[in-house]
Coordinates of C-alpha atoms in Angstrom, one line a residue:
Chain A
M7 CA 50.1 -42.6 -38.1
E8 CA 51.6 -41.5 -41.4
D9 CA 52.1 -37.8 -41.8
V10 CA 51.1 -37.7 -45.4
I11 CA 48.3 -39.9 -46.7
T12 CA 47.6 -40.0 -50.4
G13 CA 44.7 -41.9 -52.0
K14 CA 41.7 -41.9 -54.3
A15 CA 38.7 -40.0 -52.9
F16 CA 35.2 -41.2 -52.2
V17 CA 33.0 -38.1 -51.9
Y18 CA 29.8 -37.8 -49.9
G19 CA 27.4 -35.0 -49.0
A20 CA 26.1 -33.6 -45.6
N21 CA 24.7 -35.6 -42.7
V22 CA 26.0 -39.1 -43.7
D23 CA 24.9 -40.9 -40.6
T24 CA 26.3 -44.1 -39.1
D25 CA 23.3 -46.1 -40.3
Q26 CA 24.3 -45.3 -43.8
I27 CA 28.0 -46.1 -43.1
Y28 CA 27.1 -49.3 -41.3
P29 CA 23.5 -50.6 -41.3
G30 CA 21.9 -51.6 -37.9
G31 CA 21.1 -55.1 -39.2
Y32 CA 24.8 -56.1 -38.9
L33 CA 25.6 -54.8 -35.5
D34 CA 25.9 -58.3 -34.0
L35 CA 29.1 -58.8 -36.1
T36 CA 32.4 -58.1 -34.4
D37 CA 35.2 -59.5 -36.7
P38 CA 36.6 -56.4 -38.6
A39 CA 36.9 -58.3 -41.9
E40 CA 33.2 -59.3 -41.7
V41 CA 32.3 -55.8 -40.6
A42 CA 34.2 -54.3 -43.5
R43 CA 32.1 -56.1 -46.1
H44 CA 29.0 -54.0 -45.3
A45 CA 30.6 -50.5 -45.4
L46 CA 28.2 -48.0 -47.0
E47 CA 26.4 -50.9 -48.7
R48 CA 22.9 -49.4 -48.8
V49 CA 23.8 -46.0 -50.0
D50 CA 26.9 -46.7 -52.1
P51 CA 27.0 -50.3 -53.1
D52 CA 30.1 -49.7 -55.4
F53 CA 32.2 -48.5 -52.5
I54 CA 33.3 -51.9 -51.2
T55 CA 34.3 -53.1 -54.7
E56 CA 36.2 -49.9 -55.6
V57 CA 37.9 -49.1 -52.3
E58 CA 41.7 -49.8 -52.1
P59 CA 44.0 -49.6 -49.1
G60 CA 45.0 -46.0 -48.5
D61 CA 41.9 -44.4 -50.0
V62 CA 40.3 -41.3 -48.5
I63 CA 36.7 -40.3 -47.8
V64 CA 35.8 -36.7 -48.3
A65 CA 32.5 -35.4 -47.0
A66 CA 30.5 -32.2 -46.3
T67 CA 29.2 -31.4 -42.8
N68 CA 28.3 -33.8 -39.9
F69 CA 29.8 -36.9 -41.3
G70 CA 29.2 -39.9 -38.9
C71 CA 26.2 -38.3 -37.1
G72 CA 23.7 -40.5 -35.3
S73 CA 24.3 -43.7 -33.4
S74 CA 27.3 -44.6 -31.2
R75 CA 28.2 -47.7 -33.2
E76 CA 32.0 -48.1 -33.3
H77 CA 31.3 -50.4 -36.3
A78 CA 31.1 -47.2 -38.4
A79 CA 34.7 -46.5 -37.8
V80 CA 35.8 -50.1 -37.8
T81 CA 34.1 -50.8 -41.2
L82 CA 35.9 -47.8 -42.9
K83 CA 39.3 -48.6 -41.4
A84 CA 39.0 -52.3 -42.1
A85 CA 37.9 -51.6 -45.7
G86 CA 41.2 -49.7 -46.2
I87 CA 40.2 -46.1 -45.7
A88 CA 43.3 -44.2 -44.4
A89 CA 41.7 -40.9 -43.5
V90 CA 38.4 -39.1 -43.5
V91 CA 38.3 -35.4 -44.4
A92 CA 35.0 -33.6 -43.7
E93 CA 33.7 -30.1 -43.0
S94 CA 32.6 -31.4 -39.6
F95 CA 32.0 -34.7 -37.8
G96 CA 29.4 -36.3 -35.5
R97 CA 31.0 -36.3 -32.1
I98 CA 30.8 -40.0 -31.1
F99 CA 32.1 -41.1 -34.6
Y100 CA 34.9 -38.6 -34.1
R101 CA 36.0 -40.2 -30.8
N102 CA 35.5 -43.7 -32.1
A103 CA 37.6 -43.2 -35.2
I104 CA 40.4 -41.4 -33.4
N105 CA 40.4 -44.2 -30.8
L106 CA 41.0 -46.7 -33.6
G107 CA 43.9 -44.6 -34.9
L108 CA 41.9 -43.6 -38.1
P109 CA 42.8 -39.9 -38.7
L110 CA 39.8 -37.5 -39.1
V111 CA 40.5 -34.1 -40.5
V112 CA 38.2 -31.1 -40.3
C113 CA 38.5 -29.1 -43.4
P114 CA 36.0 -26.4 -44.2
G115 CA 34.9 -26.2 -47.8
I116 CA 36.6 -29.5 -48.8
A117 CA 33.4 -31.1 -50.2
G118 CA 33.2 -28.6 -53.1
L119 CA 36.9 -29.1 -54.0
V120 CA 37.0 -32.9 -54.6
R121 CA 35.1 -35.2 -57.0
R122 CA 34.9 -39.0 -56.7
G123 CA 38.0 -40.7 -58.0
E124 CA 40.3 -37.7 -57.8
R125 CA 43.6 -38.2 -55.9
V126 CA 43.8 -36.4 -52.5
R127 CA 46.8 -35.8 -50.4
V128 CA 46.2 -35.2 -46.7
E129 CA 49.2 -33.5 -45.0
M130 CA 48.6 -34.0 -41.3
A131 CA 51.5 -31.9 -39.8
A132 CA 51.2 -29.2 -42.4
G133 CA 47.4 -29.0 -41.8
R134 CA 46.3 -29.0 -45.4
V135 CA 44.5 -31.1 -47.9
V136 CA 45.6 -31.1 -51.6
N137 CA 43.6 -32.3 -54.5
E138 CA 46.4 -33.7 -56.7
T139 CA 44.2 -34.1 -59.7
T140 CA 43.1 -30.4 -59.8
G141 CA 45.7 -28.7 -57.7
A142 CA 43.1 -27.3 -55.3
V143 CA 44.3 -26.8 -51.7
A144 CA 42.3 -26.3 -48.5
A145 CA 43.5 -25.6 -44.9
A146 CA 42.6 -28.2 -42.3
Q147 CA 41.9 -27.3 -38.7
P148 CA 44.7 -28.3 -36.3
L149 CA 44.2 -31.4 -34.1
S150 CA 44.3 -30.9 -30.4
A151 CA 47.4 -32.1 -28.5
Y152 CA 45.4 -35.0 -26.9
I153 CA 44.1 -36.2 -30.3
R154 CA 47.6 -36.0 -31.8
A155 CA 48.9 -38.1 -28.9
I156 CA 46.2 -40.8 -29.5
L157 CA 47.0 -40.9 -33.2
A158 CA 50.8 -40.9 -32.5
S159 CA 50.2 -44.1 -30.4
D160 CA 48.3 -45.7 -33.3
G161 CA 45.0 -45.4 -31.4
I162 CA 43.9 -45.3 -27.8
K163 CA 44.3 -49.0 -27.0
P164 CA 48.1 -49.0 -27.2
M165 CA 48.1 -45.7 -25.3
I166 CA 46.0 -47.1 -22.4
R167 CA 48.0 -50.3 -22.3
K168 CA 51.2 -48.2 -21.9
Q169 CA 49.7 -45.7 -19.4
W170 CA 48.4 -48.5 -17.2
G171 CA 51.2 -51.0 -17.7
L172 CA 48.9 -53.6 -19.2
S173 CA 49.7 -56.3 -21.7
A174 CA 47.5 -57.3 -24.6
E175 CA 45.3 -60.4 -24.4
Chain B
M218 CA 3.1 -21.2 -36.1
M219 CA 6.1 -20.9 -33.9
R220 CA 7.3 -17.4 -33.5
S221 CA 11.0 -16.7 -33.6
I222 CA 12.7 -13.8 -32.1
E223 CA 15.7 -12.4 -34.0
R224 CA 18.0 -9.8 -32.7
R225 CA 20.9 -10.3 -34.9
E226 CA 21.3 -11.5 -38.4
T227 CA 23.2 -14.7 -38.7
G228 CA 21.3 -16.3 -41.5
R229 CA 21.0 -19.4 -39.4
C230 CA 18.5 -19.3 -36.7
P231 CA 16.1 -17.3 -34.6
L232 CA 18.2 -15.7 -32.0
V233 CA 18.0 -13.7 -28.9
C234 CA 21.7 -13.2 -29.0
E235 CA 24.8 -15.1 -30.1
G236 CA 27.8 -14.2 -28.1
E237 CA 31.2 -15.6 -27.5
G238 CA 31.5 -18.6 -25.1
G239 CA 32.7 -17.8 -21.6
D240 CA 36.4 -17.4 -21.1
S241 CA 38.4 -19.2 -18.5
T242 CA 39.4 -16.2 -16.3
G243 CA 38.9 -16.6 -12.6
G244 CA 35.6 -15.7 -11.0
R245 CA 33.5 -16.1 -14.2
P246 CA 30.0 -17.5 -13.8
V247 CA 30.0 -21.2 -14.3
H248 CA 27.4 -23.5 -15.8
A249 CA 26.0 -26.5 -14.0
V250 CA 27.4 -28.9 -16.6
E251 CA 30.9 -27.5 -16.1
K252 CA 30.4 -28.0 -12.3
I253 CA 29.5 -31.6 -12.9
L254 CA 32.6 -32.2 -15.0
A255 CA 34.8 -30.3 -12.6
R256 CA 33.6 -32.4 -9.7
A257 CA 34.1 -35.6 -11.7
A258 CA 37.6 -34.5 -12.7
G259 CA 38.5 -33.6 -9.1
Q260 CA 39.2 -30.0 -10.2
E261 CA 38.2 -26.7 -8.7
E262 CA 37.1 -25.4 -12.1
V263 CA 37.2 -26.2 -15.7
S264 CA 37.3 -24.0 -18.8
T265 CA 35.4 -24.3 -22.1
G266 CA 37.4 -26.4 -24.6
E267 CA 39.6 -28.0 -21.9
I268 CA 40.2 -31.7 -22.0
V269 CA 39.4 -33.2 -18.6
N270 CA 39.8 -36.7 -17.3
C271 CA 36.6 -37.6 -15.3
R272 CA 35.6 -40.3 -12.9
V273 CA 32.4 -41.7 -14.4
D274 CA 29.5 -42.1 -11.9
L275 CA 27.7 -44.7 -13.9
A276 CA 28.7 -46.6 -17.1
G277 CA 26.2 -48.5 -19.2
I278 CA 27.0 -51.1 -21.8
N279 CA 24.4 -52.3 -24.3
D280 CA 24.2 -55.6 -26.2
L281 CA 24.9 -54.2 -29.6
Y282 CA 28.6 -53.7 -28.8
L283 CA 30.4 -56.9 -28.0
Q284 CA 33.4 -54.8 -29.2
T285 CA 33.3 -53.4 -25.6
L286 CA 34.5 -56.7 -24.2
R287 CA 36.9 -57.2 -27.1
S288 CA 38.4 -53.7 -26.5
F289 CA 38.6 -54.5 -22.8
A290 CA 40.7 -57.6 -23.6
E291 CA 42.7 -55.9 -26.3
M292 CA 43.8 -53.2 -23.8
G293 CA 44.8 -55.9 -21.4
G294 CA 41.8 -55.4 -19.0
V295 CA 41.6 -58.1 -16.3
K296 CA 39.3 -56.7 -13.6
V297 CA 36.6 -54.1 -14.0
H298 CA 37.6 -51.1 -12.0
D299 CA 34.4 -50.6 -10.1
P300 CA 31.7 -53.2 -11.0
G301 CA 29.2 -51.4 -8.8
K302 CA 29.2 -48.5 -11.2
V303 CA 28.5 -50.5 -14.4
V304 CA 25.1 -51.5 -15.8
M305 CA 24.6 -54.1 -18.5
F306 CA 21.6 -53.6 -20.8
L307 CA 20.4 -56.5 -23.0
D308 CA 17.9 -54.2 -24.8
H309 CA 18.7 -53.8 -28.4
F310 CA 18.4 -57.5 -29.3
A311 CA 15.7 -58.3 -26.8
P312 CA 14.9 -61.1 -27.4
P313 CA 17.6 -62.2 -29.8
S314 CA 16.6 -63.0 -33.4
T315 CA 19.8 -64.6 -34.6
I316 CA 22.3 -67.1 -33.2
T317 CA 25.0 -64.4 -33.3
Q318 CA 22.8 -62.0 -31.2
A319 CA 22.1 -64.8 -28.7
D320 CA 25.8 -65.7 -28.5
N321 CA 26.7 -62.1 -27.9
Q322 CA 24.2 -61.8 -25.1
K323 CA 25.6 -65.1 -23.6
Q324 CA 29.1 -63.6 -23.6
F325 CA 27.9 -60.4 -21.9
R326 CA 26.1 -62.4 -19.2
R327 CA 29.2 -64.5 -18.5
F328 CA 31.4 -61.4 -18.4
C329 CA 29.1 -59.8 -15.9
R330 CA 29.1 -62.9 -13.7
E331 CA 32.9 -63.2 -13.8
Q332 CA 33.4 -59.5 -13.1
G333 CA 30.8 -59.1 -10.3
I334 CA 28.6 -56.7 -12.3
D335 CA 25.2 -57.2 -10.6
L336 CA 23.2 -54.6 -12.5
V337 CA 22.3 -56.8 -15.4
M338 CA 19.1 -55.6 -17.1
D339 CA 18.1 -58.7 -19.1
I340 CA 15.8 -59.0 -22.1
D341 CA 12.7 -58.5 -20.0
Q342 CA 13.6 -55.0 -18.8
G343 CA 13.4 -52.6 -21.8
V344 CA 15.5 -49.8 -23.3
C345 CA 18.4 -48.6 -21.2
H346 CA 17.4 -44.9 -20.8
Q347 CA 13.9 -45.7 -19.6
V348 CA 15.1 -48.5 -17.3
L349 CA 17.6 -46.0 -15.7
A350 CA 14.8 -43.6 -15.1
D351 CA 12.3 -46.2 -13.8
R352 CA 14.8 -47.5 -11.3
G353 CA 16.0 -44.2 -10.1
L354 CA 19.6 -45.0 -11.2
V355 CA 20.0 -41.5 -12.7
R356 CA 20.0 -38.5 -10.4
P357 CA 20.9 -34.8 -10.7
G358 CA 24.5 -33.9 -10.9
M359 CA 25.8 -37.3 -12.0
L360 CA 28.1 -38.1 -14.9
L361 CA 26.6 -40.9 -16.8
V362 CA 28.1 -42.6 -19.9
V363 CA 26.3 -45.3 -22.0
T364 CA 27.3 -46.9 -25.3
D365 CA 24.2 -45.3 -26.8
S366 CA 23.9 -42.0 -28.5
H367 CA 20.6 -41.1 -26.8
T368 CA 22.2 -40.9 -23.4
T369 CA 21.6 -37.1 -23.6
T370 CA 18.1 -38.2 -22.4
H371 CA 19.3 -37.9 -18.8
G372 CA 19.7 -34.1 -19.0
A373 CA 16.0 -34.2 -18.0
F374 CA 17.2 -35.2 -14.5
G375 CA 20.0 -32.6 -14.4
A376 CA 22.6 -35.3 -15.1
F377 CA 25.4 -35.0 -17.6
G378 CA 24.6 -37.9 -19.9
T379 CA 26.6 -38.7 -23.0
G380 CA 27.0 -41.5 -25.5
V381 CA 30.3 -43.1 -26.4
G382 CA 31.5 -46.1 -28.5
A383 CA 32.6 -49.5 -27.3
T384 CA 36.3 -48.7 -26.8
D385 CA 35.6 -45.6 -24.8
L386 CA 33.3 -47.7 -22.5
A387 CA 36.0 -50.3 -22.2
I388 CA 38.4 -47.6 -21.0
I389 CA 35.9 -46.8 -18.3
L390 CA 35.7 -50.5 -17.3
I391 CA 39.5 -50.6 -16.9
T392 CA 40.2 -47.2 -15.4
G393 CA 36.9 -45.8 -14.1
R394 CA 37.6 -42.7 -16.0
L395 CA 37.2 -41.1 -19.5
W396 CA 38.4 -37.9 -21.2
F397 CA 35.9 -35.2 -22.1
R398 CA 36.2 -31.8 -23.8
V399 CA 34.3 -29.2 -21.8
P400 CA 31.5 -28.1 -24.1
E401 CA 30.1 -24.7 -24.8
V402 CA 26.5 -24.5 -23.7
I403 CA 23.5 -23.3 -25.9
R404 CA 20.3 -22.2 -24.2
I405 CA 16.9 -22.9 -25.8
D406 CA 14.3 -20.9 -24.0
L407 CA 10.7 -22.2 -24.5
E408 CA 8.0 -19.5 -24.1
G409 CA 4.3 -19.6 -24.4
T410 CA 1.7 -22.4 -24.0
L411 CA 1.3 -25.6 -26.0
S412 CA -2.1 -26.3 -27.7
P413 CA -3.9 -29.6 -26.9
G414 CA -2.5 -32.3 -29.2
V415 CA 0.9 -30.7 -29.5
Y416 CA 3.8 -32.1 -27.4
A417 CA 7.5 -31.9 -26.5
K418 CA 8.2 -34.0 -29.6
D419 CA 6.7 -31.4 -31.8
I420 CA 8.8 -28.7 -30.0
I421 CA 12.1 -30.5 -30.4
L422 CA 11.4 -31.3 -34.1
K423 CA 10.7 -27.6 -34.6
V424 CA 14.0 -26.7 -32.8
I425 CA 16.0 -29.2 -34.9
G426 CA 14.3 -28.1 -38.1
T427 CA 15.1 -24.5 -37.4
L428 CA 18.7 -24.9 -36.1
G429 CA 19.9 -27.9 -38.2
A430 CA 21.1 -31.5 -37.6
D431 CA 24.6 -30.3 -36.8
Y432 CA 23.9 -27.2 -34.8
G433 CA 24.7 -28.7 -31.5
V434 CA 27.8 -30.7 -32.4
Y435 CA 30.2 -30.8 -29.5
R436 CA 28.0 -28.5 -27.5
A437 CA 25.6 -28.9 -24.6
V438 CA 22.0 -27.9 -25.0
E439 CA 20.0 -26.5 -22.1
F440 CA 16.3 -26.0 -22.0
T441 CA 14.6 -23.2 -20.0
G442 CA 11.5 -21.2 -19.9
P443 CA 7.8 -21.2 -18.8
A444 CA 6.7 -23.7 -21.5
L445 CA 9.4 -26.1 -20.2
A446 CA 8.3 -25.7 -16.6
G447 CA 4.9 -27.0 -17.5
L448 CA 6.2 -30.2 -19.0
G449 CA 6.3 -33.5 -17.1
M450 CA 9.4 -35.8 -16.9
A451 CA 8.3 -37.9 -19.8
E452 CA 8.2 -34.9 -22.1
R453 CA 11.4 -33.5 -20.7
M454 CA 13.1 -36.8 -21.4
T455 CA 11.9 -36.6 -25.0
L456 CA 13.3 -33.1 -25.5
C457 CA 16.7 -34.1 -24.1
N458 CA 16.7 -37.4 -26.0
M459 CA 16.3 -35.7 -29.3
T460 CA 19.2 -33.2 -28.8
T461 CA 21.3 -36.1 -30.1
E462 CA 19.7 -35.4 -33.4
M463 CA 21.1 -31.9 -33.5
G464 CA 24.5 -33.4 -32.6
A465 CA 24.6 -32.4 -29.0
K466 CA 27.1 -33.8 -26.6
T467 CA 24.7 -33.6 -23.7
A468 CA 21.5 -31.9 -22.7
Y469 CA 20.5 -30.2 -19.5
I470 CA 17.4 -29.1 -17.6
Q471 CA 17.8 -27.5 -14.2
P472 CA 16.0 -29.8 -11.7
D473 CA 12.9 -28.3 -10.2
R474 CA 9.8 -29.5 -8.3
V475 CA 8.7 -31.7 -11.2
T476 CA 12.1 -33.4 -11.2
F477 CA 12.3 -33.9 -7.5
A478 CA 8.7 -35.2 -7.3
F479 CA 9.6 -37.8 -9.9
L480 CA 12.8 -38.8 -8.1
Q481 CA 11.1 -39.0 -4.6
G482 CA 11.5 -42.4 -3.2
K483 CA 13.2 -43.5 -6.4
A484 CA 16.7 -42.1 -6.7
Q485 CA 19.2 -44.3 -4.9
A486 CA 21.8 -41.8 -3.7
E487 CA 22.3 -38.1 -3.5
L488 CA 25.0 -36.0 -5.1
P489 CA 25.5 -32.3 -4.3
A490 CA 23.0 -30.3 -6.3
V491 CA 24.5 -28.0 -8.9
T492 CA 23.1 -24.9 -10.4
T493 CA 24.3 -22.5 -13.0
D494 CA 25.7 -19.2 -11.7
P495 CA 23.8 -16.0 -12.5
G496 CA 25.3 -14.2 -15.5
Y497 CA 26.7 -17.3 -17.2
R498 CA 27.4 -16.4 -20.8
Y499 CA 25.9 -19.0 -23.2
A500 CA 27.6 -19.6 -26.5
A501 CA 24.1 -18.9 -28.0
E502 CA 20.6 -18.4 -26.8
H503 CA 17.5 -19.1 -28.8
C504 CA 13.9 -18.4 -27.9
F505 CA 11.0 -20.4 -29.3
D506 CA 7.4 -19.4 -28.6
V507 CA 5.3 -22.6 -28.7
T508 CA 2.0 -20.8 -28.6
G509 CA -0.1 -21.8 -31.6
M510 CA 2.5 -24.3 -32.8
K511 CA 1.1 -27.1 -35.0
P512 CA 2.1 -30.8 -34.8
Q513 CA 5.5 -31.2 -36.6
L514 CA 7.1 -34.0 -38.5
A515 CA 10.5 -34.7 -39.9
A516 CA 10.1 -35.9 -43.5
P517 CA 12.5 -38.3 -45.2
H518 CA 15.5 -38.6 -45.0
S519 CA 16.8 -36.2 -42.4
V520 CA 15.6 -35.2 -38.9
D521 CA 16.0 -31.5 -39.7
N522 CA 13.7 -31.8 -42.7
V523 CA 10.8 -30.6 -40.6
A524 CA 7.4 -29.3 -41.6
D525 CA 3.9 -28.7 -40.2
V526 CA 1.9 -31.9 -40.3
D527 CA -0.4 -30.0 -42.8
E528 CA 2.1 -30.3 -45.5
Y529 CA 1.8 -34.1 -45.6
L530 CA -1.8 -34.7 -44.6
G531 CA -3.3 -37.7 -46.5
R532 CA 0.0 -39.3 -47.3
P533 CA -0.7 -43.1 -47.0
V534 CA 1.1 -45.0 -44.2
D535 CA 2.0 -48.7 -44.3
Q536 CA 3.3 -48.8 -40.7
A537 CA 2.8 -46.6 -37.7
Y538 CA 5.5 -47.2 -35.0
L539 CA 5.0 -46.2 -31.4
G540 CA 7.8 -46.8 -28.9
T541 CA 11.5 -46.6 -28.1
C542 CA 13.5 -44.4 -25.7
T543 CA 12.1 -41.3 -27.6
G544 CA 8.4 -42.1 -27.7
G545 CA 7.5 -45.3 -25.8
R546 CA 6.6 -44.0 -22.3
V547 CA 3.4 -44.4 -20.3
E548 CA 2.2 -40.9 -21.5
D549 CA 2.8 -41.8 -25.1
L550 CA 0.8 -45.1 -25.0
A551 CA -1.9 -43.2 -23.0
V552 CA -2.4 -40.5 -25.7
A553 CA -2.4 -43.3 -28.4
A554 CA -5.1 -45.1 -26.4
R555 CA -7.1 -41.9 -26.0
I556 CA -7.2 -41.6 -29.8
L557 CA -7.8 -45.2 -30.5
R558 CA -10.0 -46.5 -27.7
G559 CA -13.2 -48.0 -29.1
R560 CA -11.9 -47.5 -32.7
R561 CA -10.1 -49.7 -35.3
I562 CA -6.9 -48.9 -37.1
S563 CA -7.0 -48.6 -40.8
P564 CA -7.1 -52.0 -42.5
G565 CA -4.2 -51.2 -44.7
T566 CA -1.9 -50.1 -41.9
R567 CA 0.2 -52.0 -39.4
F568 CA 0.5 -50.4 -35.9
V569 CA 3.5 -51.7 -34.0
V570 CA 3.7 -50.7 -30.3
V571 CA 6.9 -51.1 -28.2
P572 CA 6.7 -50.0 -24.6
A573 CA 10.0 -48.4 -23.6
S574 CA 10.4 -50.6 -20.5
K575 CA 8.8 -53.3 -18.4
G576 CA 7.7 -50.6 -16.0
V577 CA 6.0 -48.7 -18.8
F578 CA 4.3 -51.9 -20.0
L579 CA 3.0 -52.8 -16.6
E580 CA 1.6 -49.3 -16.0
A581 CA 0.0 -49.1 -19.4
M582 CA -1.6 -52.4 -18.7
A583 CA -2.9 -51.2 -15.3
R584 CA -4.3 -48.1 -17.0
G585 CA -6.1 -50.3 -19.6
D586 CA -4.2 -48.6 -22.4
V587 CA -2.7 -51.9 -23.6
Q588 CA -6.1 -53.5 -23.8
A589 CA -7.5 -50.5 -25.8
L590 CA -4.6 -50.5 -28.2
V591 CA -4.6 -54.3 -28.8
E592 CA -8.4 -54.1 -29.4
A593 CA -7.8 -51.3 -31.9
G594 CA -5.4 -53.5 -33.8
A595 CA -2.0 -52.8 -32.4
T596 CA 0.8 -55.4 -32.7
F597 CA 2.8 -55.4 -29.4
V598 CA 6.5 -56.0 -29.3
T599 CA 8.5 -56.8 -26.1
P600 CA 10.0 -53.6 -24.5
S601 CA 13.3 -53.0 -26.4
C602 CA 14.8 -50.9 -29.2
A603 CA 13.2 -53.2 -31.8
A604 CA 12.8 -51.8 -35.3
C605 CA 13.9 -48.3 -34.5
L606 CA 17.4 -49.2 -35.6
G607 CA 16.4 -51.7 -38.3
T608 CA 17.5 -54.8 -36.5
H609 CA 14.2 -56.7 -36.0
Q610 CA 10.5 -56.6 -35.1
G611 CA 9.0 -54.2 -37.6
I612 CA 11.4 -53.8 -40.5
L613 CA 10.3 -51.9 -43.5
A614 CA 10.2 -53.1 -47.1
R615 CA 11.3 -51.2 -50.1
G616 CA 8.9 -48.4 -51.0
E617 CA 7.0 -48.5 -47.7
T618 CA 6.1 -45.5 -45.7
C619 CA 6.4 -45.4 -41.9
I620 CA 5.4 -42.8 -39.4
T621 CA 7.4 -43.2 -36.1
A622 CA 7.5 -41.8 -32.6
S623 CA 11.2 -42.8 -32.5
S624 CA 14.1 -40.4 -33.3
R625 CA 15.6 -41.1 -36.7
N626 CA 14.6 -41.2 -40.4
F627 CA 18.0 -41.8 -41.9
P628 CA 17.9 -43.8 -45.2
G629 CA 17.7 -47.5 -44.3
R630 CA 17.4 -46.8 -40.6
M631 CA 14.3 -49.1 -40.1
G632 CA 15.0 -51.4 -43.0
H633 CA 15.2 -50.9 -46.7
A634 CA 16.9 -47.7 -47.8
G635 CA 14.0 -47.2 -50.2
A636 CA 11.5 -46.9 -47.3
E637 CA 10.3 -43.5 -46.3
I638 CA 10.3 -42.6 -42.6
F639 CA 8.4 -39.7 -41.0
V640 CA 9.3 -38.8 -37.4
A641 CA 6.4 -37.4 -35.4
S642 CA 4.8 -37.3 -32.0
P643 CA 3.1 -40.4 -30.5
A644 CA -0.3 -38.6 -31.0
S645 CA 0.5 -38.1 -34.7
V646 CA 1.5 -41.8 -35.0
A647 CA -1.7 -43.0 -33.4
A648 CA -3.8 -40.6 -35.6
A649 CA -2.0 -42.0 -38.7
A650 CA -2.6 -45.6 -37.6
L651 CA -6.3 -44.8 -37.3
E652 CA -6.7 -43.1 -40.6
G653 CA -4.1 -45.1 -42.6
K654 CA -2.5 -41.8 -43.6
I655 CA -0.7 -38.9 -42.1
A656 CA -3.3 -37.0 -40.0
D657 CA -3.6 -34.1 -37.6
P658 CA -4.1 -35.6 -34.1
R659 CA -5.6 -32.5 -32.6
K660 CA -9.1 -33.3 -33.8
Y661 CA -9.1 -36.3 -31.6
L662 CA -7.7 -34.5 -28.5
E663 CA -9.7 -31.3 -28.2

């Protein structure tokens, strides 16, 4: 995991659920490249054409609420999203994203400080989020030690492999 | 109207009190859900916020997430740690509608054969949560994890049920264990008496509408009170099921005579019964008086956008949807049959009925409810998740309006993002099917 992530922001409101992030009709897909094509397609059709590797999602409360579909985290990561900053997260989405090594940052008040297309810098260790376009700064909540360990391993799969002495397929 | 009791201004919700969560000092009163996690973690005690590594009593995989098997392989998994504690559910794509779905199910069946997983609930069985209940696979005090967000349902049995994603489930397959953060517990006390035609679904919609779709995030939600004591297991399952829609990690109802009567001759093994110590300090306590409450519905496009049914009376409905792990139980089909027996649904409205499980389907047939509903114009779908999550069997077109007994009305949840979904009780769904518009079911149930 990189300590500082800088990218263009896509900004969403409250309660963006995992059906909006990844529609149920595509849940039979598993290849991350295929899964990436449907990211946010019903609610923000421009997202997939505008997103570039390293971009950041900024959202209000309860981002990723709803279903347990890991596809919601897979689709954002495979589309190039490097971090999601929100005022709070749905709990299963939170686990799924961290497991994949996609950093999620809880940052109260952030949705009001960033507009779509502005450049955002997420400073993981410092625990802050900076809007480089406007200069606005917001404090992020610190990650727990366990979450930091998962992200430091680049996701839970390498961590489990190491802990249990397993080799990849 | 529901009456709320407020003792302290928080600007958020009707409160009896909102205190600090319990601390971790020795001798503090402990909640039943903490005792379940402590037992599963092999610890004497746990404290709120602590990360614990728990042995999982039962792990369920569903057919949406082939990623579970991919993650198992990606982590180097070879043998499933304890195949006797794993259940495979082929429920979301039952029966498959695409070649990819069929192929995914084929891979799951092969994996189960190779790994010695005998509990394979194939496409004839129904939705995971109802199948677990029907078969007595869930029991008080157990830690149950399924790759489905509505695993909170099993709080109705005094179990700690929680949903996870594919990779977390794969970790359980490899290690038998998973990490959890010990949650704060919120208490929802239900006072008063429900009127005829008003149900647990109406109660939980009112609760979510009052507290908000993110109120329970990371926390456990317990239901208590005299109005709860009068509810049967089907309604208790609906209450706990819907706590997912307020973000809860798990739900809990202390097992009582109703629970044990349901489990009699059904539950397959016993775990030590757990109870909450007197004096446990909840993170928050809310009291809802259900006396005089009207039928509720959640209007598009959020489950916390809740109103009395009055506010939408007469709104034309293209599809009425009865079923799923939220609203497809025997009691739900029975109330619909009571409203529709000897009548015809409105000619402009489709009425899709999905029994939650084979067990439900058989019992509803034996009661004559299936006959009554089909004669009234219902379209039956095989027990499964069906159109609840917009995969198949009842998808909505742009601009259509649906009233559903399921759990979610997110944009695009059941098909086109331009469709409008109202979440309501099974009785309200049946009344809308009959009239072709949103209607108050109480007039058919007095």
